[in-house]
CSV table of C-alpha atoms in Angstrom, one decimal:
chain,number,residue,atom,x,y,z
Y,26,MET,CA,-63.1,-76.2,116.1
Y,27,LEU,CA,-64.4,-73.9,113.3
Y,28,PRO,CA,-62.7,-74.3,110.0
Y,29,ALA,CA,-60.3,-71.6,109.1
Y,30,VAL,CA,-61.1,-69.6,106.0
Y,31,PRO,CA,-58.2,-69.9,103.6
Y,32,ARG,CA,-56.6,-66.6,102.5
Y,33,PRO,CA,-54.4,-67.2,99.5
Y,34,SER,CA,-51.5,-64.8,98.8
Y,35,GLN,CA,-51.4,-62.9,95.6
Y,36,ARG,CA,-48.9,-65.4,94.3
Y,37,ASP,CA,-51.5,-68.2,94.8
Y,38,LEU,CA,-54.2,-66.5,92.8
Y,39,ARG,CA,-53.1,-68.1,89.6
Y,40,PRO,CA,-55.8,-70.4,88.3
Y,41,THR,CA,-55.4,-74.1,89.0
Y,42,LEU,CA,-56.8,-76.4,86.3
Y,43,VAL,CA,-56.7,-80.2,86.4
Y,44,LEU,CA,-57.4,-82.7,83.6
Y,45,GLY,CA,-59.7,-85.3,85.1
Y,46,ASP,CA,-62.9,-85.8,87.1
Y,47,ALA,CA,-63.4,-83.2,89.8
Y,48,LEU,CA,-64.4,-86.0,92.2
Y,49,ASP,CA,-60.7,-87.1,92.2
Y,50,HIS,CA,-59.5,-83.7,93.1
Y,51,TYR,CA,-61.9,-82.1,95.6
Y,52,GLY,CA,-59.9,-83.4,98.5
Y,53,ALA,CA,-56.7,-81.6,97.4
Y,54,TRP,CA,-58.4,-78.3,96.9
Y,55,PRO,CA,-58.7,-75.7,99.7
Y,56,SER,CA,-62.3,-75.3,100.9
Y,57,PRO,CA,-64.3,-72.9,98.7
Y,58,THR,CA,-66.0,-69.7,99.5
Y,59,VAL,CA,-67.9,-70.1,96.2
Y,60,ILE,CA,-68.8,-73.1,94.0
Y,61,VAL,CA,-69.9,-72.4,90.4
Y,62,SER,CA,-71.6,-75.5,89.1
Y,63,ASP,CA,-72.3,-75.7,85.3
Y,64,GLY,CA,-72.3,-79.4,84.7
Y,65,ALA,CA,-74.8,-81.8,83.2
Y,66,TYR,CA,-78.1,-80.5,81.9
Y,67,GLY,CA,-79.7,-83.8,80.8
Y,68,VAL,CA,-79.5,-82.9,77.1
Y,69,SER,CA,-76.7,-85.3,76.0
Y,70,GLY,CA,-74.5,-82.2,75.7
Y,71,PHE,CA,-71.3,-84.1,76.3
Y,72,PRO,CA,-70.2,-87.7,76.9
Y,73,GLY,CA,-71.7,-88.7,80.2
Y,74,ASP,CA,-74.5,-86.0,80.2
Y,75,PRO,CA,-77.8,-88.0,80.7
Y,76,PRO,CA,-80.1,-87.9,77.7
Y,77,THR,CA,-82.9,-86.5,79.8
Y,78,PRO,CA,-83.1,-84.5,83.0
Y,79,ASP,CA,-84.6,-87.5,84.9
Y,80,GLY,CA,-81.1,-88.8,85.6
Y,81,LEU,CA,-79.6,-85.5,86.8
Y,82,ALA,CA,-80.0,-86.2,90.6
Y,83,ASP,CA,-78.0,-89.4,90.3
Y,84,TRP,CA,-75.4,-87.7,88.2
Y,85,TYR,CA,-74.9,-84.8,90.6
Y,86,ALA,CA,-75.2,-86.9,93.8
Y,87,PRO,CA,-71.4,-87.7,94.4
Y,88,HIS,CA,-70.5,-84.1,93.6
Y,89,VAL,CA,-73.1,-82.7,96.0
Y,90,GLU,CA,-71.9,-85.0,98.7
Y,91,ALA,CA,-68.3,-83.9,98.2
Y,92,TRP,CA,-69.3,-80.2,98.1
Y,93,SER,CA,-71.2,-80.6,101.3
Y,94,ARG,CA,-68.3,-82.4,103.0
Y,95,ARG,CA,-65.7,-79.8,102.0
Y,96,ALA,CA,-67.8,-76.6,102.2
Y,97,LEU,CA,-67.2,-73.9,104.8
Y,98,PRO,CA,-70.2,-72.6,106.8
Y,99,SER,CA,-69.9,-69.5,104.6
Y,100,THR,CA,-69.8,-71.3,101.2
Y,101,THR,CA,-72.1,-70.2,98.5
Y,102,LEU,CA,-73.2,-72.4,95.6
Y,103,TRP,CA,-74.3,-71.1,92.2
Y,104,PHE,CA,-76.1,-73.9,90.3
Y,105,TRP,CA,-76.6,-73.4,86.6
Y,106,ASN,CA,-79.1,-75.5,84.7
Y,107,THR,CA,-82.4,-75.7,82.9
Y,108,GLU,CA,-85.5,-75.0,84.8
Y,109,ILE,CA,-86.5,-78.7,85.1
Y,110,GLY,CA,-82.9,-79.7,85.6
Y,111,TRP,CA,-82.6,-77.5,88.6
Y,112,ALA,CA,-86.0,-78.5,90.0
Y,113,LEU,CA,-85.0,-82.2,89.9
Y,114,VAL,CA,-81.7,-81.6,91.6
Y,115,HIS,CA,-83.1,-79.2,94.3
Y,116,PRO,CA,-84.3,-82.0,96.7
Y,117,LEU,CA,-80.8,-83.5,96.6
Y,118,LEU,CA,-79.2,-80.1,97.5
Y,119,ALA,CA,-81.7,-79.6,100.3
Y,120,GLN,CA,-81.0,-83.1,101.6
Y,121,HIS,CA,-77.3,-82.2,102.0
Y,122,GLY,CA,-77.9,-79.0,103.9
Y,123,TRP,CA,-77.9,-76.4,101.1
Y,124,GLU,CA,-80.4,-73.7,101.8
Y,125,TYR,CA,-82.2,-72.2,98.8
Y,126,ARG,CA,-81.9,-68.4,98.5
Y,127,THR,CA,-83.4,-67.5,95.1
Y,128,CYS,CA,-83.5,-68.5,91.4
Y,129,HIS,CA,-82.0,-66.2,88.8
Y,130,ILE,CA,-83.2,-66.2,85.2
Y,131,TRP,CA,-80.7,-65.6,82.4
Y,132,ASP,CA,-82.8,-64.1,79.6
Y,133,LYS,CA,-80.8,-64.4,76.4
Y,134,GLY,CA,-83.3,-62.4,74.4
Y,135,ILE,CA,-85.3,-63.0,71.3
Y,136,ALA,CA,-82.1,-63.0,69.1
Y,137,HIS,CA,-81.2,-66.3,70.7
Y,138,ILE,CA,-83.8,-68.1,68.7
Y,139,ALA,CA,-84.0,-65.9,65.6
Y,140,GLY,CA,-84.3,-68.1,62.5
Y,141,ASN,CA,-84.5,-71.2,64.6
Y,142,ALA,CA,-88.1,-71.2,65.7
Y,143,ASN,CA,-90.8,-72.4,63.4
Y,144,THR,CA,-94.0,-71.4,65.1
Y,145,ARG,CA,-96.1,-73.5,62.7
Y,146,THR,CA,-94.7,-76.7,64.1
Y,147,LEU,CA,-93.6,-75.8,67.7
Y,148,ARG,CA,-95.8,-77.2,70.5
Y,149,LYS,CA,-94.3,-74.9,73.1
Y,150,PHE,CA,-93.0,-71.4,73.3
Y,151,PRO,CA,-89.3,-71.0,72.3
Y,152,VAL,CA,-86.9,-71.2,75.2
Y,153,VAL,CA,-84.4,-68.3,75.7
Y,154,THR,CA,-83.6,-68.8,79.3
Y,155,GLU,CA,-81.4,-70.8,81.8
Y,156,VAL,CA,-81.5,-70.6,85.5
Y,157,CYS,CA,-78.8,-70.0,88.1
Y,158,ALA,CA,-80.0,-71.0,91.6
Y,159,HIS,CA,-78.3,-69.4,94.6
Y,160,TYR,CA,-77.7,-71.7,97.7
Y,161,VAL,CA,-75.9,-71.2,101.0
Y,162,ARG,CA,-75.1,-73.6,103.8
Y,163,GLU,CA,-77.6,-74.4,106.5
Y,164,VAL,CA,-75.5,-73.8,109.5
Y,165,LYS,CA,-76.3,-75.7,112.8
Y,166,LEU,CA,-74.4,-75.4,116.1
Y,167,ASP,CA,-74.2,-77.7,119.1
Y,168,ALA,CA,-76.6,-76.9,121.9
Y,169,GLY,CA,-76.5,-79.5,124.7
Y,170,GLY,CA,-75.5,-82.2,122.3
Y,171,VAL,CA,-78.2,-81.3,119.7
Y,172,LYS,CA,-77.5,-79.5,116.5
Y,173,VAL,CA,-79.8,-76.5,116.1
Y,174,PRO,CA,-80.0,-73.5,113.7
Y,175,MET,CA,-78.1,-70.3,114.5
Y,176,LYS,CA,-81.2,-68.5,115.5
Y,177,ALA,CA,-82.2,-71.2,118.1
Y,178,TRP,CA,-78.6,-71.6,119.3
Y,179,LEU,CA,-78.2,-67.8,120.0
Y,180,ARG,CA,-81.4,-67.7,122.1
Y,181,GLN,CA,-80.5,-71.0,123.9
Y,182,GLU,CA,-77.1,-69.7,124.9
Y,183,TRP,CA,-78.5,-66.5,126.3
Y,184,GLU,CA,-81.2,-68.4,128.2
Y,185,ARG,CA,-78.6,-70.7,129.6
Y,186,SER,CA,-76.9,-67.6,131.2
Y,187,GLY,CA,-80.0,-67.1,133.3
Y,188,LEU,CA,-80.4,-63.5,132.2
Y,189,PRO,CA,-83.8,-62.1,131.0
Y,190,ILE,CA,-84.2,-61.7,127.3
Y,191,GLY,CA,-84.9,-58.1,127.8
Y,192,ARG,CA,-81.3,-57.5,128.9
Y,193,THR,CA,-80.1,-58.3,125.4
Y,194,ASN,CA,-81.0,-54.7,124.5
Y,195,GLU,CA,-78.8,-53.4,127.4
Y,196,ALA,CA,-76.0,-55.7,126.2
Y,197,CYS,CA,-76.1,-54.4,122.7
Y,198,GLY,CA,-76.6,-50.8,123.7
Y,199,VAL,CA,-79.9,-50.5,121.8
Y,200,LYS,CA,-83.5,-49.6,122.7
Y,201,ASN,CA,-85.2,-52.7,121.5
Y,202,ALA,CA,-83.4,-54.0,118.4
Y,203,ALA,CA,-82.0,-57.0,120.1
Y,204,THR,CA,-85.3,-58.4,121.3
Y,205,ARG,CA,-87.1,-57.5,118.1
Y,206,LYS,CA,-84.5,-58.8,115.7
Y,207,TYR,CA,-81.7,-60.9,117.2
Y,208,PHE,CA,-83.8,-62.9,119.7
Y,209,THR,CA,-87.2,-63.2,118.1
Y,210,ARG,CA,-88.5,-66.7,117.5
Y,211,CYS,CA,-90.4,-65.8,114.3
Y,212,HIS,CA,-89.4,-65.6,110.7
Y,213,LEU,CA,-88.3,-61.9,111.1
Y,214,TRP,CA,-85.1,-63.0,112.9
Y,215,TYR,CA,-82.0,-61.0,112.0
Y,216,CYS,CA,-78.5,-62.3,112.5
Y,217,PRO,CA,-76.6,-59.9,114.8
Y,218,PRO,CA,-73.5,-58.4,113.3
Y,219,ALA,CA,-70.1,-59.3,114.7
Y,220,GLU,CA,-69.9,-56.2,117.0
Y,221,ALA,CA,-73.3,-56.9,118.5
Y,222,PHE,CA,-72.4,-60.6,119.0
Y,223,GLU,CA,-69.3,-59.7,120.8
Y,224,ARG,CA,-71.3,-57.4,123.1
Y,225,LEU,CA,-73.7,-60.2,123.9
Y,226,VAL,CA,-70.8,-62.6,124.6
Y,227,ALA,CA,-69.1,-60.2,127.0
Y,228,PHE,CA,-72.3,-59.3,128.8
Y,229,ALA,CA,-73.4,-62.9,129.3
Y,230,ASN,CA,-69.9,-64.0,130.5
Y,231,THR,CA,-69.8,-61.0,132.9
Y,232,HIS,CA,-73.3,-61.1,134.3
Y,233,GLY,CA,-74.5,-64.6,133.6
Y,234,ARG,CA,-74.5,-67.6,135.9
Y,235,PRO,CA,-70.8,-68.3,136.8
Y,236,GLU,CA,-71.3,-72.1,136.6
Y,237,GLY,CA,-72.4,-71.9,133.0
Y,238,ARG,CA,-69.4,-70.0,131.6
Y,239,PRO,CA,-68.3,-69.6,128.9
Y,240,TYR,CA,-71.4,-68.7,127.0
Y,241,PHE,CA,-71.8,-68.7,123.2
Y,242,THR,CA,-69.4,-71.6,122.9
Y,243,VAL,CA,-69.3,-74.6,120.6
Y,244,ASP,CA,-66.7,-76.6,122.4
Y,245,GLY,CA,-67.3,-75.7,126.0
Y,246,ARG,CA,-63.9,-74.2,126.4
Y,247,ARG,CA,-64.2,-70.7,124.9
Y,248,SER,CA,-66.7,-68.3,123.4
Y,249,LEU,CA,-66.9,-67.7,119.7
Y,250,THR,CA,-65.3,-64.5,118.5
Y,251,GLY,CA,-67.1,-61.9,116.4
Y,252,GLU,CA,-65.0,-62.9,113.5
Y,253,GLU,CA,-65.9,-66.5,113.9
Y,254,TRP,CA,-69.5,-65.7,114.2
Y,255,ALA,CA,-69.4,-63.6,111.0
Y,256,GLY,CA,-67.6,-66.5,109.3
Y,257,LEU,CA,-70.7,-68.7,109.8
Y,258,ARG,CA,-72.7,-66.7,107.3
Y,259,SER,CA,-72.2,-66.6,103.6
Y,260,LYS,CA,-71.0,-63.4,102.0
Y,261,PHE,CA,-73.3,-61.3,99.8
Y,262,HIS,CA,-72.6,-57.9,98.3
Y,263,CYS,CA,-75.7,-56.7,96.6
Y,264,GLU,CA,-75.0,-54.6,93.5
Y,265,VAL,CA,-77.4,-51.7,93.0
Y,266,GLY,CA,-79.8,-52.1,90.1
Y,267,VAL,CA,-79.3,-55.9,89.7
Y,268,THR,CA,-82.4,-58.2,90.1
Y,269,ASN,CA,-82.9,-61.9,89.7
Y,270,VAL,CA,-83.6,-61.5,86.0
Y,271,TRP,CA,-80.5,-61.1,83.9
Y,272,HIS,CA,-81.0,-59.7,80.5
Y,273,GLU,CA,-77.8,-60.7,78.7
Y,274,PRO,CA,-77.4,-62.0,75.1
Y,275,ALA,CA,-75.8,-65.4,74.6
Y,276,VAL,CA,-72.0,-65.1,74.2
Y,277,ARG,CA,-70.9,-64.0,70.7
Y,278,GLY,CA,-68.3,-61.9,69.1
Y,279,ALA,CA,-64.7,-61.7,70.5
Y,280,GLU,CA,-65.7,-63.6,73.8
Y,281,ARG,CA,-67.1,-66.6,71.9
Y,282,PHE,CA,-64.7,-69.5,71.3
Y,283,LYS,CA,-65.0,-70.7,67.7
Y,284,SER,CA,-63.3,-73.0,65.3
Y,285,GLU,CA,-64.0,-72.9,61.6
Y,286,ALA,CA,-67.0,-70.6,62.3
Y,287,ARG,CA,-68.5,-73.0,64.7
Y,288,ALA,CA,-68.8,-72.5,68.5
Y,289,LEU,CA,-66.5,-74.8,70.4
Y,290,HIS,CA,-68.8,-74.8,73.4
Y,291,GLY,CA,-72.6,-75.0,73.1
Y,292,ASN,CA,-73.3,-73.4,76.4
Y,293,GLN,CA,-70.6,-70.8,77.1
Y,294,LYS,CA,-71.6,-68.5,79.9
Y,295,PRO,CA,-71.0,-64.7,79.7
Y,296,LEU,CA,-68.1,-63.5,81.7
Y,297,LYS,CA,-70.3,-60.6,82.8
Y,298,LEU,CA,-72.7,-62.9,84.7
Y,299,LEU,CA,-69.9,-65.0,86.2
Y,300,ASP,CA,-68.1,-61.9,87.4
Y,301,ARG,CA,-71.3,-60.8,89.0
Y,302,ILE,CA,-72.0,-63.9,91.0
Y,303,ILE,CA,-68.4,-64.3,92.1
Y,304,ARG,CA,-68.0,-60.7,93.3
Y,305,ALA,CA,-71.4,-60.8,95.0
Y,306,SER,CA,-70.5,-63.9,97.1
Y,307,SER,CA,-66.8,-63.5,97.9
Y,308,ASP,CA,-64.0,-61.1,98.6
Y,309,PRO,CA,-60.5,-60.8,97.0
Y,310,GLY,CA,-58.3,-63.7,97.9
Y,311,ASP,CA,-61.2,-66.1,98.4
Y,312,VAL,CA,-61.3,-69.6,96.8
Y,313,VAL,CA,-63.7,-70.4,94.0
Y,314,TRP,CA,-64.4,-74.0,92.7
Y,315,GLU,CA,-65.3,-74.7,89.1
Y,316,PRO,CA,-66.0,-78.5,89.1
Y,317,PHE,CA,-67.1,-78.7,85.5
Y,318,GLY,CA,-64.6,-76.4,83.7
Y,319,GLY,CA,-65.4,-76.5,80.0
Y,320,LEU,CA,-63.6,-73.4,78.8
Y,321,CYS,CA,-63.1,-72.4,82.4
Y,322,SER,CA,-65.0,-69.1,82.2
Y,323,ALA,CA,-65.5,-69.0,85.9
Y,324,ALA,CA,-61.8,-69.3,86.4
Y,325,VAL,CA,-61.3,-66.3,84.0
Y,326,ALA,CA,-63.8,-64.3,85.9
Y,327,ALA,CA,-62.4,-65.3,89.3
Y,328,PHE,CA,-58.8,-64.4,88.3
Y,329,SER,CA,-59.9,-61.0,87.0
Y,330,ALA,CA,-61.7,-60.4,90.3
Y,331,GLY,CA,-58.7,-61.4,92.4
Y,332,ARG,CA,-60.0,-64.8,93.5
Y,333,ALA,CA,-58.2,-68.1,93.5
Y,334,CYS,CA,-60.0,-70.6,91.3
Y,335,TYR,CA,-59.7,-74.4,91.2
Y,336,SER,CA,-61.1,-76.0,88.0
Y,337,ALA,CA,-61.4,-79.5,86.6
Y,338,GLU,CA,-62.2,-80.5,83.1
Y,339,ILE,CA,-62.5,-84.2,82.1
Y,340,ALA,CA,-62.4,-83.7,78.3
Y,341,SER,CA,-58.8,-83.3,77.0
Y,342,HIS,CA,-59.9,-81.1,74.1
Y,343,TYR,CA,-61.7,-78.5,76.3
Y,344,HIS,CA,-58.9,-78.8,78.9
Y,345,GLY,CA,-56.3,-77.8,76.3
Y,346,LEU,CA,-58.3,-74.8,75.1
Y,347,ALA,CA,-58.9,-73.8,78.7
Y,348,VAL,CA,-55.2,-74.0,79.6
Y,349,GLU,CA,-54.4,-71.7,76.7
Y,350,ARG,CA,-57.2,-69.3,77.6
Y,351,LEU,CA,-56.2,-69.1,81.2
Y,352,ALA,CA,-52.5,-68.6,80.3
Y,353,ARG,CA,-53.4,-65.7,78.1
Y,354,VAL,CA,-55.7,-64.1,80.7
Y,355,ALA,CA,-53.0,-64.5,83.3
Y,356,PHE,CA,-50.5,-62.6,81.0
Y,357,ARG,CA,-53.2,-60.0,80.1
Y,358,GLU,CA,-53.2,-61.1,76.5
Y,359,ALA,CA,-56.1,-61.2,74.1
Y,360,PRO,CA,-58.2,-64.4,74.6
Y,361,LEU,CA,-57.7,-67.2,72.1
Y,362,HIS,CA,-60.7,-68.1,69.9
Y,363,ALA,CA,-59.6,-70.4,67.1
Y,364,ALA,CA,-56.2,-72.0,67.5
Y,365,ALA,CA,-54.8,-75.3,68.6
Y,366,PRO,CA,-53.9,-75.4,72.3
Y,367,ARG,CA,-50.3,-74.8,73.2
Y,368,PRO,CA,-48.4,-75.9,76.4
Y,369,ALA,CA,-49.3,-74.1,79.6
Y,370,ARG,CA,-47.2,-71.2,80.6
Y,371,ALA,CA,-46.3,-69.9,84.1
Y,372,GLY,CA,-49.5,-68.1,84.6
Y,373,VAL,CA,-51.6,-71.2,85.1
Y,374,ARG,CA,-51.0,-74.3,87.2
Y,375,VAL,CA,-51.9,-77.5,85.3
Y,376,SER,CA,-52.0,-81.1,86.4
Y,377,ALA,CA,-53.5,-84.3,85.1
Y,378,ALA,CA,-55.7,-86.9,86.8
């Protein structure tokens, strides 16, 4: 059976934050629509972060395995890292069925290195970027005991009905869009929307070989519904004017967490960018995972966007700060920047490993 997409109630949209390793908690979290990964960069940025990017694939391996096991067919992964860090982890993601979509460049601007770049001694150009790679699940369906991609499965199910490919246009009520887009064998394949899929199902089950019914089935007992078919694809809402290059300064000012004039987190992500990727790949009520919480900026963005976020942070200091931050956000208070953490309040659910 296809996994049901969880739809939390408004009451369940409170952020959930655990103190401990996310590996110990994935099994208790509902399957995610979105995973925001902002973990090790291979720069010794925190205890356990490898000193070089060379060890990143091994570091991420158990997490990627868990993500792949718990993901929905429609799950989207946003993987933050350095350019080389992402490049070294990409083969691991591909091995576990994550399909690469595109790489986004966070351009922090020249101000990011102002006063910190001695061009007389540098042996490379100053770095002012990070990357956020976009992945979706590679969905395969059963066709005669063999797992095949959606494109091949769709065509095989129609051919199994004994009907000519040309009649797919009749089924969909179009001149030639079905044969050109939905049933082409080439790279120009277009996934039929739910309504078109339901038309194909109804037509095949009505006019196809009786002995082969039902058609477009994954269990041999019933056909997939249009809603189930749509649920096999990741969500994406493309905002007008946004490209894969994000010009956004590093976090500073009121949004930056500081203590005694020093930043508490060396790599705090802008809420603007996290809000962008979460809204682009999910709908209100969907579940977001933040395996490497830090200050839990993804949870803040998710809550503000009406999504239910599950975060883990292994360092008690950051966990305490994140608890306070999420509690304040849940109560619509000003964010905390330089204060000792206080006990969690009712707006955030907290547990320890």
